[in-house]
XYZ file of N, CA and C in Angstrom:
666
model
N -6.962 -96.475 48.280
C -7.451 -95.881 47.091
C -8.223 -96.811 46.271
N -9.361 -96.602 45.852
C -10.128 -97.259 44.848
C -10.151 -96.526 43.284
N -10.388 -97.289 42.452
C -10.741 -96.554 41.043
C -11.969 -97.220 40.392
N -12.546 -96.317 39.652
C -13.699 -96.961 38.947
C -13.776 -96.610 37.472
N -13.994 -97.679 36.580
C -14.039 -97.622 35.280
C -15.137 -98.355 34.590
N -15.523 -98.101 33.437
C -16.716 -98.799 32.603
C -15.869 -99.690 31.672
N -16.049 -100.837 31.345
C -15.244 -101.480 30.354
C -16.169 -102.004 29.341
N -15.757 -101.637 28.061
C -16.477 -102.085 26.908
C -16.027 -103.544 26.522
N -15.054 -104.197 27.133
C -14.422 -105.222 26.481
C -13.038 -105.563 26.956
N -12.660 -106.963 27.578
C -11.222 -107.122 27.660
C -11.158 -108.556 28.017
N -9.883 -109.150 27.718
C -9.775 -110.532 28.107
C -8.779 -110.665 29.376
N -9.225 -111.403 30.268
C -8.534 -111.495 31.592
C -8.386 -112.986 31.793
N -7.378 -113.291 32.791
C -7.192 -114.641 33.169
C -8.541 -115.177 33.698
N -8.330 -116.782 33.510
C -9.476 -117.585 33.853
C -9.451 -117.409 35.461
N -10.468 -117.207 36.115
C -10.636 -117.135 37.569
C -10.938 -118.471 38.040
N -10.152 -119.111 39.029
C -10.494 -120.251 39.659
C -11.073 -120.111 40.738
N -11.928 -120.829 41.281
C -12.526 -120.745 42.517
C -12.067 -121.560 43.719
N -11.265 -121.004 44.837
C -10.851 -121.814 45.649
C -11.008 -122.029 47.102
N -12.315 -121.117 47.154
C -12.921 -121.136 48.606
C -12.539 -119.979 49.446
N -12.780 -119.794 50.649
C -12.490 -118.697 51.671
C -11.366 -119.015 52.348
N -10.439 -118.224 52.349
C -9.208 -118.516 53.395
C -9.348 -117.982 54.737
N -9.231 -118.887 55.596
C -9.523 -118.301 57.150
C -8.142 -117.935 57.891
N -7.289 -118.631 57.523
C -5.937 -118.704 58.075
C -5.369 -117.300 57.572
N -4.554 -116.726 58.789
C -3.904 -115.335 58.530
C -3.130 -115.573 57.326
N -2.904 -114.475 56.442
C -2.112 -114.623 55.291
C -0.706 -113.884 55.388
N 0.196 -114.385 54.781
C 1.468 -113.548 54.867
C 1.436 -112.055 54.319
N 2.231 -111.337 54.588
C 2.278 -109.846 54.107
C 2.616 -109.946 52.563
N 1.582 -109.268 52.081
C 1.927 -109.143 50.606
C 3.055 -108.537 49.985
N 3.736 -108.969 48.837
C 5.082 -108.535 48.503
C 4.767 -108.333 46.977
N 5.650 -107.392 46.243
C 5.552 -107.275 44.845
C 5.521 -108.622 44.174
N 4.967 -108.732 42.832
C 4.884 -109.670 42.063
C 5.928 -109.612 41.015
N 6.416 -110.762 40.793
C 7.391 -110.863 39.813
C 7.157 -112.006 38.818
N 7.626 -111.965 37.721
C 7.508 -113.233 36.797
C 6.127 -113.740 36.453
N 5.753 -114.823 36.147
C 4.616 -115.457 35.794
C 3.477 -115.103 36.852
N 2.395 -114.443 36.587
C 1.350 -114.099 37.789
C 0.136 -114.882 37.341
N -0.394 -115.639 38.412
C -1.483 -116.497 37.990
C -2.711 -115.857 39.073
N -3.976 -116.203 38.833
C -5.194 -115.554 39.431
C -6.230 -116.593 39.877
N -6.417 -116.311 41.111
C -7.659 -117.299 41.578
C -8.661 -116.508 42.341
N -9.892 -116.988 42.522
C -11.036 -116.419 43.424
C -11.014 -117.204 44.706
N -10.766 -116.141 45.602
C -10.853 -116.806 47.215
C -12.063 -116.762 47.640
N -12.793 -115.692 47.422
C -14.418 -115.856 47.828
C -15.056 -114.881 46.899
N -16.519 -114.927 46.992
C -17.415 -114.060 46.406
C -18.836 -113.888 46.830
N -19.536 -112.971 46.304
C -20.837 -112.701 46.776
C -21.461 -113.833 47.241
N -21.555 -115.035 46.627
C -22.272 -116.170 47.106
C -21.739 -117.038 47.968
N -20.417 -116.989 48.113
C -19.498 -117.863 49.237
C -20.418 -118.300 50.457
N -21.070 -117.051 51.110
C -21.633 -117.241 52.111
C -22.828 -118.058 52.217
N -23.545 -118.135 50.957
C -24.524 -118.874 50.847
C -24.331 -120.247 50.268
N -23.133 -120.712 50.223
C -22.869 -121.982 49.688
C -22.712 -121.917 48.144
N -22.900 -121.042 47.441
C -22.921 -120.968 45.990
C -21.293 -121.052 45.670
N -21.085 -122.186 45.034
C -19.385 -122.160 44.446
C -19.184 -121.462 43.188
N -20.309 -121.550 42.435
C -20.136 -121.449 40.896
C -20.400 -119.652 40.731
N -19.531 -119.224 40.135
C -19.977 -117.511 39.831
C -20.947 -117.578 38.814
N -21.602 -116.609 38.918
C -22.796 -116.322 37.799
C -22.397 -116.324 36.251
N -23.134 -116.794 35.411
C -22.655 -116.961 34.087
C -22.131 -115.673 33.504
N -22.929 -114.575 33.851
C -22.538 -113.313 33.217
C -21.137 -112.711 33.831
N -20.967 -113.181 35.055
C -19.577 -112.499 35.448
C -18.413 -113.178 34.883
N -18.642 -114.365 34.739
C -17.583 -115.521 34.106
C -17.356 -115.149 32.735
N -18.381 -114.779 32.008
C -18.471 -114.378 30.472
C -17.959 -113.002 30.442
N -18.244 -112.094 31.228
C -17.780 -110.764 30.989
C -16.059 -110.745 31.432
N -15.640 -111.525 32.301
C -14.416 -111.470 32.680
C -13.614 -112.220 31.681
N -14.140 -113.132 30.861
C -13.385 -113.922 29.912
C -13.492 -113.244 28.498
N -14.554 -112.599 27.896
C -14.613 -111.894 26.902
C -15.299 -110.638 26.684
N -15.498 -110.012 27.978
C -15.993 -108.806 27.962
C -17.416 -108.550 27.340
N -17.822 -107.238 26.821
C -19.202 -107.074 26.541
C -19.518 -107.699 25.216
N -18.465 -107.913 24.411
C -18.962 -108.545 23.280
C -19.550 -110.010 23.664
N -18.714 -110.780 24.529
C -19.096 -112.142 24.814
C -20.575 -112.112 25.704
N -20.740 -111.152 26.498
C -21.822 -111.072 27.199
C -23.073 -110.808 26.250
N -23.101 -109.919 25.279
C -24.220 -109.751 24.503
C -24.475 -110.907 23.535
N -23.486 -111.938 23.529
C -23.824 -113.333 22.774
C -24.598 -114.104 23.578
N -24.689 -114.001 24.828
C -25.481 -114.864 25.641
C -26.847 -114.886 25.218
N -27.777 -115.984 25.379
C -29.019 -115.894 24.788
C -30.056 -115.248 25.993
N -29.493 -115.008 27.116
C -30.209 -114.124 28.114
C -30.320 -112.801 27.822
N -29.631 -112.197 27.040
C -29.412 -110.732 26.482
C -29.511 -110.498 25.090
N -30.033 -111.576 24.547
C -30.396 -111.325 23.226
C -31.402 -110.167 22.903
N -31.249 -109.216 22.100
C -31.864 -108.181 21.847
C -31.793 -107.076 22.587
N -30.556 -107.153 23.296
C -30.189 -106.218 24.295
C -28.928 -105.680 24.141
N -28.617 -104.365 24.765
C -27.065 -104.008 24.667
C -26.864 -104.214 26.341
N -25.753 -104.230 26.602
C -25.154 -104.645 27.894
C -24.069 -103.522 28.037
N -24.273 -103.270 29.458
C -23.293 -102.192 30.137
C -22.700 -102.735 31.465
N -21.473 -102.850 31.554
C -21.023 -103.472 33.041
C -19.931 -102.201 33.610
N -20.383 -101.853 35.025
C -19.472 -101.061 35.825
C -18.661 -101.946 36.408
N -17.332 -101.392 36.808
C -16.373 -102.410 37.526
C -15.750 -101.284 38.522
N -15.564 -101.871 39.572
C -14.867 -101.285 40.513
C -13.733 -102.202 41.326
N -12.605 -101.717 41.687
C -11.708 -102.454 42.300
C -11.099 -101.675 43.377
N -10.746 -102.555 44.447
C -10.324 -101.891 45.640
C -9.890 -102.834 46.704
N -9.346 -102.358 47.955
C -9.050 -103.281 48.877
C -9.868 -103.464 49.903
N -10.882 -102.913 49.909
C -11.848 -102.959 51.023
C -13.330 -103.375 50.605
N -13.753 -104.188 51.022
C -15.114 -104.963 50.505
C -16.080 -103.866 50.716
N -16.199 -103.107 51.943
C -17.447 -102.393 52.067
C -17.429 -101.200 51.212
N -16.104 -100.727 50.672
C -16.005 -99.609 50.020
C -16.584 -100.059 48.315
N -16.185 -101.093 48.023
C -16.546 -101.776 46.572
C -18.454 -101.999 46.749
N -18.758 -102.283 47.984
C -20.110 -102.729 47.778
C -21.064 -101.528 47.889
N -20.402 -100.571 48.716
C -21.003 -99.246 48.735
C -21.069 -98.753 47.416
N -20.086 -98.688 46.675
C -20.142 -98.287 45.284
C -20.979 -98.916 44.304
N -21.132 -100.127 44.412
C -22.106 -101.042 43.632
C -23.554 -100.531 43.844
N -23.816 -100.141 45.328
C -25.175 -99.868 45.550
C -25.522 -98.504 45.043
N -24.573 -97.710 44.815
C -25.042 -96.287 44.486
C -24.461 -96.149 43.025
N -24.103 -96.990 42.404
C -23.593 -96.700 41.009
C -24.625 -96.245 40.028
N -24.302 -95.101 39.544
C -25.203 -94.530 38.410
C -24.761 -94.747 37.067
N -25.479 -95.444 36.316
C -24.897 -95.884 35.041
C -25.002 -95.001 33.870
N -25.800 -93.855 34.128
C -26.055 -92.879 32.933
C -24.901 -92.357 32.311
N -24.008 -91.796 33.208
C -22.694 -91.222 32.421
C -22.022 -92.101 31.754
N -21.941 -93.624 32.279
C -21.023 -94.435 31.466
C -21.790 -95.024 30.307
N -23.065 -95.054 30.436
C -23.716 -95.507 29.189
C -23.637 -94.428 28.160
N -23.566 -93.283 28.416
C -23.300 -92.061 27.387
C -21.888 -92.194 26.850
N -20.894 -92.469 27.556
C -19.544 -92.691 27.044
C -19.396 -93.877 26.311
N -20.079 -95.112 26.767
C -19.903 -96.302 25.836
C -20.742 -96.074 24.485
N -21.860 -95.313 24.385
C -22.472 -95.319 23.337
C -21.835 -94.083 22.367
N -21.109 -93.367 22.932
C -20.219 -92.379 21.976
C -19.152 -93.192 21.342
N -18.582 -94.040 22.092
C -17.465 -94.875 21.590
C -18.036 -95.927 20.536
N -19.014 -96.497 20.593
C -19.554 -97.422 19.894
C -20.036 -96.659 18.457
N -20.677 -95.465 18.714
C -21.283 -94.810 17.385
C -20.033 -94.217 16.741
N -18.998 -93.663 17.519
C -17.776 -93.142 16.758
C -17.155 -94.372 15.812
N -16.964 -95.530 16.451
C -16.394 -96.786 15.673
C -17.273 -97.172 14.610
N -18.715 -96.949 14.769
C -19.422 -97.435 13.588
C -19.432 -96.579 12.482
N -19.481 -95.170 12.675
C -19.449 -94.287 11.699
C -17.964 -94.269 11.202
N -16.971 -94.517 11.802
C -15.593 -94.529 11.026
C -15.524 -95.744 10.237
N -15.914 -96.821 10.769
C -16.024 -98.277 9.751
C -16.862 -98.023 8.718
N -17.865 -97.319 9.022
C -18.934 -97.376 7.556
C -18.474 -96.351 6.472
N -17.715 -95.334 7.041
C -17.159 -94.311 6.104
C -16.348 -94.767 4.923
N -16.648 -94.086 3.849
C -15.775 -94.500 2.571
C -14.948 -93.153 2.522
N -13.467 -93.581 2.557
C -12.561 -92.481 2.702
C -12.609 -91.790 4.037
N -12.188 -90.769 4.089
C -12.187 -89.957 5.593
C -13.362 -90.061 6.191
N -13.845 -89.961 7.492
C -14.955 -89.594 7.996
C -15.064 -88.025 7.602
N -14.523 -87.322 7.646
C -14.598 -85.666 7.436
C -15.160 -85.681 5.949
N -14.574 -86.490 5.119
C -15.012 -86.472 3.526
C -16.489 -86.884 3.462
N -16.755 -87.856 4.148
C -18.064 -88.664 4.157
C -19.212 -87.869 4.733
N -18.958 -87.234 6.015
C -19.951 -86.892 6.880
C -19.767 -85.174 7.305
N -18.664 -84.880 6.840
C -18.462 -83.454 7.261
C -18.530 -83.387 8.540
N -18.945 -82.080 9.038
C -18.923 -81.806 10.703
C -19.979 -82.646 11.412
N -20.879 -83.098 10.629
C -22.167 -84.088 11.103
C -21.436 -85.193 12.026
N -20.423 -85.760 11.528
C -19.759 -86.793 12.288
C -19.347 -86.497 13.659
N -18.462 -85.230 13.497
C -18.099 -84.678 15.115
C -19.481 -84.458 15.958
N -20.421 -83.505 15.245
C -21.650 -83.144 16.157
C -22.389 -84.403 16.622
N -22.609 -85.511 15.806
C -23.399 -86.573 16.455
C -22.640 -87.330 17.519
N -21.376 -87.368 17.438
C -20.616 -88.104 18.463
C -20.775 -87.244 19.933
N -20.599 -85.986 19.695
C -20.684 -85.011 20.624
C -22.167 -85.349 21.407
N -23.104 -85.387 20.502
C -24.672 -85.217 20.932
C -24.835 -86.641 21.705
N -24.125 -87.912 21.344
C -24.614 -88.989 21.880
C -23.974 -89.175 23.246
N -22.592 -88.339 23.351
C -21.753 -88.340 24.577
C -22.484 -87.564 25.614
N -23.300 -86.576 25.443
C -23.666 -85.801 26.318
C -25.230 -85.951 26.674
N -25.853 -87.175 26.010
C -27.334 -87.301 26.161
C -27.686 -88.316 27.194
N -28.725 -88.124 27.723
C -29.190 -89.046 28.752
C -30.180 -90.124 28.325
N -29.920 -91.258 28.520
C -30.775 -92.415 27.781
C -31.721 -93.027 28.935
N -32.823 -93.275 28.183
C -33.754 -93.898 29.120
C -33.886 -95.598 28.884
N -34.473 -96.094 29.934
C -34.682 -97.613 29.319
C -33.752 -98.618 30.069
N -32.372 -97.997 30.803
C -31.839 -98.716 31.331
C -32.320 -99.731 32.739
N -31.978 -101.000 32.604
C -32.315 -101.859 33.839
C -31.143 -102.444 34.507
N -31.199 -102.471 35.769
C -30.009 -103.060 36.485
C -30.674 -104.577 36.635
N -29.453 -105.407 36.085
C -29.802 -106.807 36.060
C -29.351 -107.491 37.278
N -28.156 -107.151 37.765
C -27.451 -107.723 39.029
C -26.357 -106.994 39.213
N -25.700 -107.416 40.341
C -24.347 -107.070 40.827
C -23.701 -108.096 41.529
N -22.507 -108.013 41.686
C -21.577 -109.135 42.132
C -20.265 -108.685 42.454
N -19.726 -109.357 43.627
C -18.115 -109.006 44.011
C -17.515 -110.219 44.253
N -16.068 -110.040 43.843
C -15.403 -111.276 43.898
C -13.971 -110.900 44.644
N -13.310 -111.747 45.433
C -12.148 -111.348 46.051
C -11.058 -112.126 45.172
N -10.109 -111.357 44.506
C -9.361 -112.110 43.630
C -7.818 -111.996 44.320
N -6.970 -113.242 44.130
C -5.749 -113.070 44.609
C -4.803 -113.361 43.246
N -3.826 -112.412 43.121
C -2.769 -112.538 41.924
C -1.379 -112.889 42.606
N -0.989 -113.957 42.295
C 0.210 -114.562 43.050
C 1.443 -115.012 41.857
N 2.454 -115.113 42.568
C 3.609 -115.656 41.664
C 3.657 -116.994 41.419
N 3.569 -117.556 40.261
C 3.502 -118.777 39.908
C 4.587 -119.754 40.640
N 5.657 -119.127 41.028
C 6.712 -119.920 41.464
C 6.664 -119.929 43.050
N 6.492 -118.734 43.381
C 6.215 -118.506 45.017
C 4.955 -117.906 45.388
N 4.214 -118.862 45.689
C 2.778 -118.520 46.019
C 2.380 -117.606 46.993
N 3.755 -117.455 48.148
C 3.621 -116.352 49.256
C 3.663 -115.001 48.641
N 4.149 -114.947 47.438
C 4.172 -113.461 46.785
C 2.639 -113.285 46.247
N 1.929 -112.279 46.677
C 0.676 -112.044 46.012
C 0.283 -110.823 46.429
N -1.146 -110.412 45.812
C -1.874 -109.160 45.949
C -3.439 -109.612 45.883
N -4.029 -108.930 46.925
C -5.481 -109.287 46.915
C -6.158 -108.071 46.547
N -7.480 -108.316 45.752
C -8.131 -107.091 45.570
C -9.594 -107.639 45.612
N -10.476 -106.708 45.685
C -12.111 -107.071 45.517
C -12.408 -106.204 44.188
N -13.281 -106.997 43.577
C -13.526 -106.446 42.140
C -15.289 -106.435 42.397
N -15.942 -105.394 42.145
C -17.311 -105.417 41.796
C -17.880 -105.033 40.556
N -18.787 -106.031 40.283
C -19.425 -105.525 38.710
C -20.812 -105.301 38.901
N -21.278 -104.427 38.026
C -22.772 -103.983 38.199
C -23.187 -104.209 36.461
N -24.236 -105.044 36.524
C -24.818 -105.199 34.860
C -26.129 -104.544 34.522
N -25.972 -103.850 33.698
C -27.324 -103.068 33.233
C -27.596 -103.492 31.616
N -28.724 -103.459 31.476
C -29.098 -103.621 29.918
C -30.241 -102.734 29.629
N -30.224 -102.333 28.120
C -31.253 -101.848 27.444
C -31.441 -102.376 26.233
N -33.025 -102.473 26.072
C -33.490 -103.097 24.931
C -32.890 -102.551 23.555
N -32.374 -103.437 22.602
C -31.782 -102.754 21.557
C -32.824 -101.901 20.971
N -33.942 -102.047 20.276
C -34.851 -101.116 19.840
C -35.105 -99.905 20.489
N -35.091 -99.902 21.825
C -35.150 -98.896 22.691
C -34.044 -97.799 22.330
N -32.881 -98.275 22.635
C -31.530 -97.531 22.580
C -31.386 -97.136 21.157
N -31.768 -97.858 20.179
C -31.524 -97.430 18.845
C -32.500 -96.523 18.459
N -33.695 -96.442 18.742
C -34.539 -95.318 18.333
C -34.092 -93.916 19.037
N -33.365 -94.132 20.226
C -32.902 -92.926 20.863
C -31.915 -92.285 20.159
N -31.097 -93.128 19.490
C -29.631 -92.609 18.733
C -30.317 -92.263 17.297
N -31.062 -92.938 16.702
C -31.877 -92.543 15.541
C -32.270 -91.236 15.451
N -32.984 -90.829 16.685
C -33.556 -89.478 16.922
C -32.638 -88.478 16.830
N -31.454 -88.716 17.642
C -30.540 -87.569 17.843
C -29.754 -87.373 16.407
N -29.729 -88.614 15.696
C -28.884 -88.677 14.146
C -29.669 -87.637 13.374
N -31.028 -87.884 13.418
C -31.962 -87.150 12.581
C -31.861 -85.797 12.895
N -31.894 -85.341 14.156
C -31.946 -83.946 14.507
C -30.708 -83.234 14.068
N -29.746 -83.969 14.220
C -28.277 -83.465 14.096
C -28.130 -83.191 12.654
N -28.729 -84.202 11.733
C -28.685 -84.149 10.270
C -29.545 -82.880 9.676
N -30.823 -82.572 10.400
C -31.403 -81.649 9.931
C -30.698 -80.223 10.395
N -29.985 -79.924 11.196
C -29.303 -78.740 11.935
C -28.128 -78.748 10.823
N -27.650 -79.932 10.298
C -26.321 -79.706 9.500
C -26.457 -79.403 8.181
N -27.611 -79.716 7.523
C -28.013 -79.392 5.891
C -27.107 -80.401 5.367
N -27.047 -81.802 5.440
C -26.336 -82.758 4.715
C -26.690 -82.649 3.216
N -25.730 -83.049 2.334
C -25.658 -83.312 1.093
C -26.153 -84.685 0.974
N -27.013 -84.794 -0.307
C -27.605 -86.153 -0.739
C -26.696 -87.204 -0.318
N -25.335 -87.232 -0.759
C -24.205 -88.129 -0.480
C -24.301 -88.483 0.797
N -24.087 -87.407 1.504
C -23.984 -87.409 3.057
C -25.168 -88.105 3.779
N -26.230 -87.811 3.289
C -27.608 -88.535 3.900
C -27.354 -90.054 3.718
N -26.949 -90.398 2.345
C -27.004 -91.923 1.985
C -25.776 -92.455 2.956
N -24.912 -91.675 3.286
C -23.788 -92.245 4.024
C -24.516 -92.524 5.636
N -25.046 -91.567 6.063
C -25.862 -91.727 7.361
C -26.914 -92.906 7.444
N -27.664 -93.074 6.139
C -28.647 -94.304 6.121
C -27.916 -95.413 6.089
N -26.665 -95.453 5.613
C -25.772 -96.818 5.547
C -25.655 -97.152 7.010
N -25.287 -96.181 7.841
C -24.943 -96.431 9.336
C -26.226 -96.841 10.107
N -27.292 -96.341 9.827
C -28.782 -96.933 10.325
C -28.953 -98.135 10.045
N -28.579 -98.485 8.713
C -28.909 -100.055 8.475
C -28.001 -100.879 9.095
N -26.914 -100.778 9.463
C -25.761 -101.540 9.947
C -26.335 -101.475 11.470
N -26.804 -100.543 12.135
C -27.286 -100.750 13.436
C -28.506 -101.562 13.688
N -29.423 -101.258 12.510
C -30.532 -102.123 12.561
C -30.492 -103.689 12.470
N -29.629 -104.034 11.618
C -29.155 -105.448 11.353
C -28.126 -106.037 12.252
N -27.096 -105.227 12.802
C -26.068 -105.798 13.498
C -26.037 -105.325 15.015
N -26.432 -104.256 15.013
C -26.179 -103.345 16.328
C -25.079 -102.541 16.275
N -24.632 -102.169 17.478
C -23.381 -101.219 17.130
C -22.292 -101.449 18.496
């Protein structure tokens, strides 16, 4: 069975490339104690490419936050879909058919919610009233335009017992990278914020709070 998820950021063990193993492997057993991780092979191995793409290494090491700091993605928001499983064909099929729309909406909703919560003075209810809840619902259910697929990659990872290397588990991990220009996504979110604000009849104080959030987004992103 395989599982799919979108990750906004995480810290993982450094992946060390070891090359493709051709000999039969021992039967996997449960891992105990200290677990280490290495890459057995990846999408580029057959082409003689030993180095993982910078975006994959960065994402695995420091998540979305680190990825968006790379110069290649300056002025963009990054979204990465991840799939894990024991069958390469399955994760490759997933990568080929991955639809980023739903995951972008969930990611945007989480980011906007965090931004409003951080910018609120006192409780979010006191600062924004029902507007806070309504805007989060709106961005979570919206469809966003402007997403571009940049690349996809898969790696075969072995997690093994540091003391007994024959104790291990193997899994394939597939990653799909999408970006959206910051200005393009910000404009779509601002339009939704304005629409919900007009329907909510916000007070002057609440409008000031909303403008504060917009200012943060324009200067720092979200």
